PDB file of C-alpha atoms in Angstrom:
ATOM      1  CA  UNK F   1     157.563 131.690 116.590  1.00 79.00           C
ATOM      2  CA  UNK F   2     159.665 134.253 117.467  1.00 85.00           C
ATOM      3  CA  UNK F   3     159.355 136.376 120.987  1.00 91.00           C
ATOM      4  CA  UNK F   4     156.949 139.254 120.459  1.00 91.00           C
ATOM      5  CA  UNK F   5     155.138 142.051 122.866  1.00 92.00           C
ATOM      6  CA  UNK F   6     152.100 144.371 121.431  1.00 93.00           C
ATOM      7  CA  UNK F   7     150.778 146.815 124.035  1.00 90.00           C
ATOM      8  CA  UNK F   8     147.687 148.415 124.070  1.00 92.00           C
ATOM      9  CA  UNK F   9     146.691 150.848 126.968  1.00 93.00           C
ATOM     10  CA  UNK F  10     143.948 153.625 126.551  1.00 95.00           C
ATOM     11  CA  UNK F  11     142.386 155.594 129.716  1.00 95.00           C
ATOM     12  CA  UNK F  12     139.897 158.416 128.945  1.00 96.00           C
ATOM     13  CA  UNK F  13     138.024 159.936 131.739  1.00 95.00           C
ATOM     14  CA  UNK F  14     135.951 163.433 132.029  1.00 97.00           C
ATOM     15  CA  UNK F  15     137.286 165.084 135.362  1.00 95.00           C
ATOM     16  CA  UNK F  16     136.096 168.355 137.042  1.00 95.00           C
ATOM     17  CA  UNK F  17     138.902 170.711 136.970  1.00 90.00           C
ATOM     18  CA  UNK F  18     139.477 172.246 140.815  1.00 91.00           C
ATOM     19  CA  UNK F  19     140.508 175.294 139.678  1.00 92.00           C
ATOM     20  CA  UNK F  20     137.955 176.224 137.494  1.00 94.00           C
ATOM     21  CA  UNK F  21     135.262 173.816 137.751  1.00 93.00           C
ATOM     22  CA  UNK F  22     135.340 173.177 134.014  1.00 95.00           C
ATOM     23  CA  UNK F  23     134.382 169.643 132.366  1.00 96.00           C
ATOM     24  CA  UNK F  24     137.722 167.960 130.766  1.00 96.00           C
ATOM     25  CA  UNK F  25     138.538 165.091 128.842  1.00 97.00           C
ATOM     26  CA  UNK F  26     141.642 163.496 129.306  1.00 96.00           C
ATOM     27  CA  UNK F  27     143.691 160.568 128.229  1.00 96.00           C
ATOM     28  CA  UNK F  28     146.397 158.633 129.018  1.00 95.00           C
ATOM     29  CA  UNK F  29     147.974 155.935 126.259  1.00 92.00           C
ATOM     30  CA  UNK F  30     150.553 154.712 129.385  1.00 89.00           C
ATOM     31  CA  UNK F  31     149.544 152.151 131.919  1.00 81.00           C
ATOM     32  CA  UNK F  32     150.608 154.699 134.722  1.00 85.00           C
ATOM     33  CA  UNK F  33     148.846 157.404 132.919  1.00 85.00           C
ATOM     34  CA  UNK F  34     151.953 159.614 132.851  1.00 88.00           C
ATOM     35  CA  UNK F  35     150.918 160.727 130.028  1.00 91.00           C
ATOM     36  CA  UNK F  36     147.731 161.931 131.044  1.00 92.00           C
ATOM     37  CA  UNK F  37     146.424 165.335 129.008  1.00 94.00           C
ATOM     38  CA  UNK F  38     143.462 166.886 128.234  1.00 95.00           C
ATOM     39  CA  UNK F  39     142.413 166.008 124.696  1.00 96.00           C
ATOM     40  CA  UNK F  40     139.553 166.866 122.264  1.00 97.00           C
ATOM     41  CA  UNK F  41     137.036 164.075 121.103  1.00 97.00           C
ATOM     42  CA  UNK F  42     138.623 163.588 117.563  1.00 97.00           C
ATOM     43  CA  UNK F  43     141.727 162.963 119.333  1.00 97.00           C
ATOM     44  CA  UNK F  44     140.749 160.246 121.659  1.00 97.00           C
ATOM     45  CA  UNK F  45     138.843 159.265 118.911  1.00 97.00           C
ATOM     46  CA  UNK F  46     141.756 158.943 116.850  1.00 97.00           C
ATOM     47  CA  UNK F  47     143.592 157.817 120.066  1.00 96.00           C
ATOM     48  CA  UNK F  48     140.890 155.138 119.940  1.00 97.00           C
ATOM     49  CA  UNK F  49     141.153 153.685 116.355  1.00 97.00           C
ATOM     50  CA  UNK F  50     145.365 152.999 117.046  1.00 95.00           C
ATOM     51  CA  UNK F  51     144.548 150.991 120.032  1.00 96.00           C
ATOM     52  CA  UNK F  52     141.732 148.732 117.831  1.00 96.00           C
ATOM     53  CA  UNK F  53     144.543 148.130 115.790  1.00 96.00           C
ATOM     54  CA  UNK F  54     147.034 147.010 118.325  1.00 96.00           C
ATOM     55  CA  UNK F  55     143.892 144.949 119.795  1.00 96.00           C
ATOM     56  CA  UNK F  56     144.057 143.411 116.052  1.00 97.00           C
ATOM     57  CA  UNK F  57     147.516 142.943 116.375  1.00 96.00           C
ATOM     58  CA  UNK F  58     147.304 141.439 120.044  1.00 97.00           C
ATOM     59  CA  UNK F  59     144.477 139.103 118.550  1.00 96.00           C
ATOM     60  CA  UNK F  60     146.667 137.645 115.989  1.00 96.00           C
ATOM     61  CA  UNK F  61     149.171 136.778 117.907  1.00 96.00           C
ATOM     62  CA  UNK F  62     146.977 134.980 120.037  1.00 96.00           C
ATOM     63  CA  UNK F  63     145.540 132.962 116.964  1.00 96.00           C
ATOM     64  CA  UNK F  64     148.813 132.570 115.812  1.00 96.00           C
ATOM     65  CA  UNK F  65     150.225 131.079 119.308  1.00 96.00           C
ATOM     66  CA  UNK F  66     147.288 128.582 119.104  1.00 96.00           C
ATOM     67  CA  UNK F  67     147.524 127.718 115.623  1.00 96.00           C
ATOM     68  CA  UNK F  68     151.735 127.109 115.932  1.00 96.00           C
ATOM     69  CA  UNK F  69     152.251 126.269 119.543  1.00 96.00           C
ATOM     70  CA  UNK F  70     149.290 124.621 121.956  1.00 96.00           C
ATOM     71  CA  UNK F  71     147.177 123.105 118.848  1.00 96.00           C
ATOM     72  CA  UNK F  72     150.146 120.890 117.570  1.00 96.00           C
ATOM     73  CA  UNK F  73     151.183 120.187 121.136  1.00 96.00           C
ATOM     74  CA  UNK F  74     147.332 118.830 121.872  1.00 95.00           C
ATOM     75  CA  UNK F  75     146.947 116.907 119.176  1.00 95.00           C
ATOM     76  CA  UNK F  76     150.404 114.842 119.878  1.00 95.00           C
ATOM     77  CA  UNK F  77     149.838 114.276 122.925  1.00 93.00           C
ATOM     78  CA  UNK F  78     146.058 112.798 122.351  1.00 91.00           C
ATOM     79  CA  UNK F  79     147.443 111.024 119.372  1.00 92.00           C
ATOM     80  CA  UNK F  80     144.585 112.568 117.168  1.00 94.00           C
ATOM     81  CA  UNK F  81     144.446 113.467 113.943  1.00 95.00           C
ATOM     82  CA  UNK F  82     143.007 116.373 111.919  1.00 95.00           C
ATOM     83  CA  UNK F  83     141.365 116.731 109.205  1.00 94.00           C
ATOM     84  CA  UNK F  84     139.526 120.149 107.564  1.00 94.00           C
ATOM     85  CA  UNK F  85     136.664 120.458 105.823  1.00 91.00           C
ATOM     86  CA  UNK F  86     134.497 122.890 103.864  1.00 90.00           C
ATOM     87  CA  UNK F  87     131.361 123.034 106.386  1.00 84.00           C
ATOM     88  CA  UNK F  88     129.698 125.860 104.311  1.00 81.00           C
ATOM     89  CA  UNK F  89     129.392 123.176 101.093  1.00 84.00           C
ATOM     90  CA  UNK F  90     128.879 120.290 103.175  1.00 81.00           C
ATOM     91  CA  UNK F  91     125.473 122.008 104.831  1.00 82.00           C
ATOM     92  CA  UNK F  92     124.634 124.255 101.741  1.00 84.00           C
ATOM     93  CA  UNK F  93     121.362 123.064 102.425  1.00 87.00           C
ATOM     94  CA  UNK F  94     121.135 124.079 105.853  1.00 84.00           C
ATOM     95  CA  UNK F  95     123.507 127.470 106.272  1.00 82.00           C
ATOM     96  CA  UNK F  96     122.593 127.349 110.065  1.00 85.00           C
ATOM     97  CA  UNK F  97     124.332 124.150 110.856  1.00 83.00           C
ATOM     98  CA  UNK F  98     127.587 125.471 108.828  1.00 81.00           C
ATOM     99  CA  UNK F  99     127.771 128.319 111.298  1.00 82.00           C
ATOM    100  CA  UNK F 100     127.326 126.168 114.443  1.00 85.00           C
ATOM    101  CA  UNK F 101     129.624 123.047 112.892  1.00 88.00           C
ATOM    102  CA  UNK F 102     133.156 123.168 115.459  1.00 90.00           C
ATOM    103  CA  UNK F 103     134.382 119.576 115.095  1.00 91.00           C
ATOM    104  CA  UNK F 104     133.508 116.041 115.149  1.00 90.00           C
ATOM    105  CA  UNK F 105     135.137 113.231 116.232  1.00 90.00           C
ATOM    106  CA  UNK F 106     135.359 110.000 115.151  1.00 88.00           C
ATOM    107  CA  UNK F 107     137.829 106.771 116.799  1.00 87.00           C
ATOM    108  CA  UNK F 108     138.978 104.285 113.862  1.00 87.00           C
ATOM    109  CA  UNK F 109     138.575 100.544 114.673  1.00 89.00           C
ATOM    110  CA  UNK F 110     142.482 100.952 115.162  1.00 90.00           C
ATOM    111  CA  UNK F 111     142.317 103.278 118.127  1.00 83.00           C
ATOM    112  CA  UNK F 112     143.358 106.276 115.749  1.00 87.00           C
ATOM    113  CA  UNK F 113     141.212 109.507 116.529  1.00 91.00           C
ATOM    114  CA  UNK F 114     139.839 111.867 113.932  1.00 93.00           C
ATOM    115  CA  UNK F 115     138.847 115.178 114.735  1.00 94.00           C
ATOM    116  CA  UNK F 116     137.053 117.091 111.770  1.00 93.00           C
ATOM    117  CA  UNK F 117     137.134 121.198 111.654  1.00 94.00           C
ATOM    118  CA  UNK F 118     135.383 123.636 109.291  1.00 93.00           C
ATOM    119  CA  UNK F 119     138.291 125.066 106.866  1.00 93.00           C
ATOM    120  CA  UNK F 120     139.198 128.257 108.031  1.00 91.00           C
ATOM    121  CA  UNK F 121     138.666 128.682 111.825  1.00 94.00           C
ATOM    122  CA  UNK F 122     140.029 130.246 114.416  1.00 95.00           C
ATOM    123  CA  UNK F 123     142.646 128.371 115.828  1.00 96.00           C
ATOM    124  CA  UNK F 124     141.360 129.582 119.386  1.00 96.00           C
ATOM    125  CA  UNK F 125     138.138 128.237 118.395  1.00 95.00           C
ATOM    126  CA  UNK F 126     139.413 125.213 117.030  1.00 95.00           C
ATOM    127  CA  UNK F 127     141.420 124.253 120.028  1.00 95.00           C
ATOM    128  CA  UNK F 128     138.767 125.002 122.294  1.00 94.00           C
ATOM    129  CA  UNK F 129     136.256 122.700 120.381  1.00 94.00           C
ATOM    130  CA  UNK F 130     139.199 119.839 120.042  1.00 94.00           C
ATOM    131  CA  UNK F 131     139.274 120.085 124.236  1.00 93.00           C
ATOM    132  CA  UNK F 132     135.653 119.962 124.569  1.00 92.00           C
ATOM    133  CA  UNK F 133     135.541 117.043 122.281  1.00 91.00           C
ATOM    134  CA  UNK F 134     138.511 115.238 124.125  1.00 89.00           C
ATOM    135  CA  UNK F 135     136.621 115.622 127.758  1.00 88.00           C
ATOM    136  CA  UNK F 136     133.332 114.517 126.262  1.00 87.00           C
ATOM    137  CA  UNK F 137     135.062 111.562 124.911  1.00 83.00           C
ATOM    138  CA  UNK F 138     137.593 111.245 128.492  1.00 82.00           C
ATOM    139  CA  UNK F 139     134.078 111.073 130.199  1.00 82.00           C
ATOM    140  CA  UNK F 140     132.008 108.729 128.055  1.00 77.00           C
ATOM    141  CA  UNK F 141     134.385 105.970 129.398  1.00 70.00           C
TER     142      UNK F 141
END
């Protein structure tokens, strides 16, 4: 995974100007708002809609650090295996229990753990499911 830095800084505010007592909107894109300048609504609004898409941006990398960095790394050092299924043809029946299905776990007579997914989650969800499921297991003995 190669090094990577997304930044996404918005500020809007509505400030009384002291000259003239006047409403203004302003808006800074900088963390030290350097940039700071009275805008229109479109604008910010436009202002607005590139920062949701850095926020995409920022979100994927998170997914993908997950996915390609701390979810192998877990499951080596628990030893567990994973395995992905379709949860939304598994409960056809029940739709409701597809949407709440994280993992499952299941220990082999041979010591070997299984952890079960749905196909096509989140890797932050996944690896957060995977450690809830290790502690419940770490505590049952």
């Amino acid at each position: 995974m190669p090094e990577q830095c997304i930044v996404a800084s918005l500020t809007a505010e509505v400030m009384v100007d002291i000259d003239d007592g006047q409403l203004n909107l302003l808006a800074s894109t900088l963390g030290n708002q350097t940039d700071l300048q009275v805008i229109s609504p479109n604008a910010l609004l436009q202002m607005v809609n590139r920062q949701r898409a850095q926020l995409d941006q920022i979100e994927a990398l998170a997914q993908e650090y997950a996915a390609k960095v701390l979810l192998p790394a877990f499951l080596d050092e628990y030893g567990i295996e994973l395995e992905e299924i379709d949860a939304a043809s598994l409960f056809e029946s029940n739709p409701k229990l597809a949407a709440g299905f994280h993992a499952f776990a299941a220990i082999h007579t041979d010591g070997r753990t299984l952890v079960v997914v749905p196909t096509g989650q989140k890797p932050t969800v996944r690896l957060a499911a995977i450690c809830n499921l290790v502690g419940h297991m770490q505590d049952q003995k």
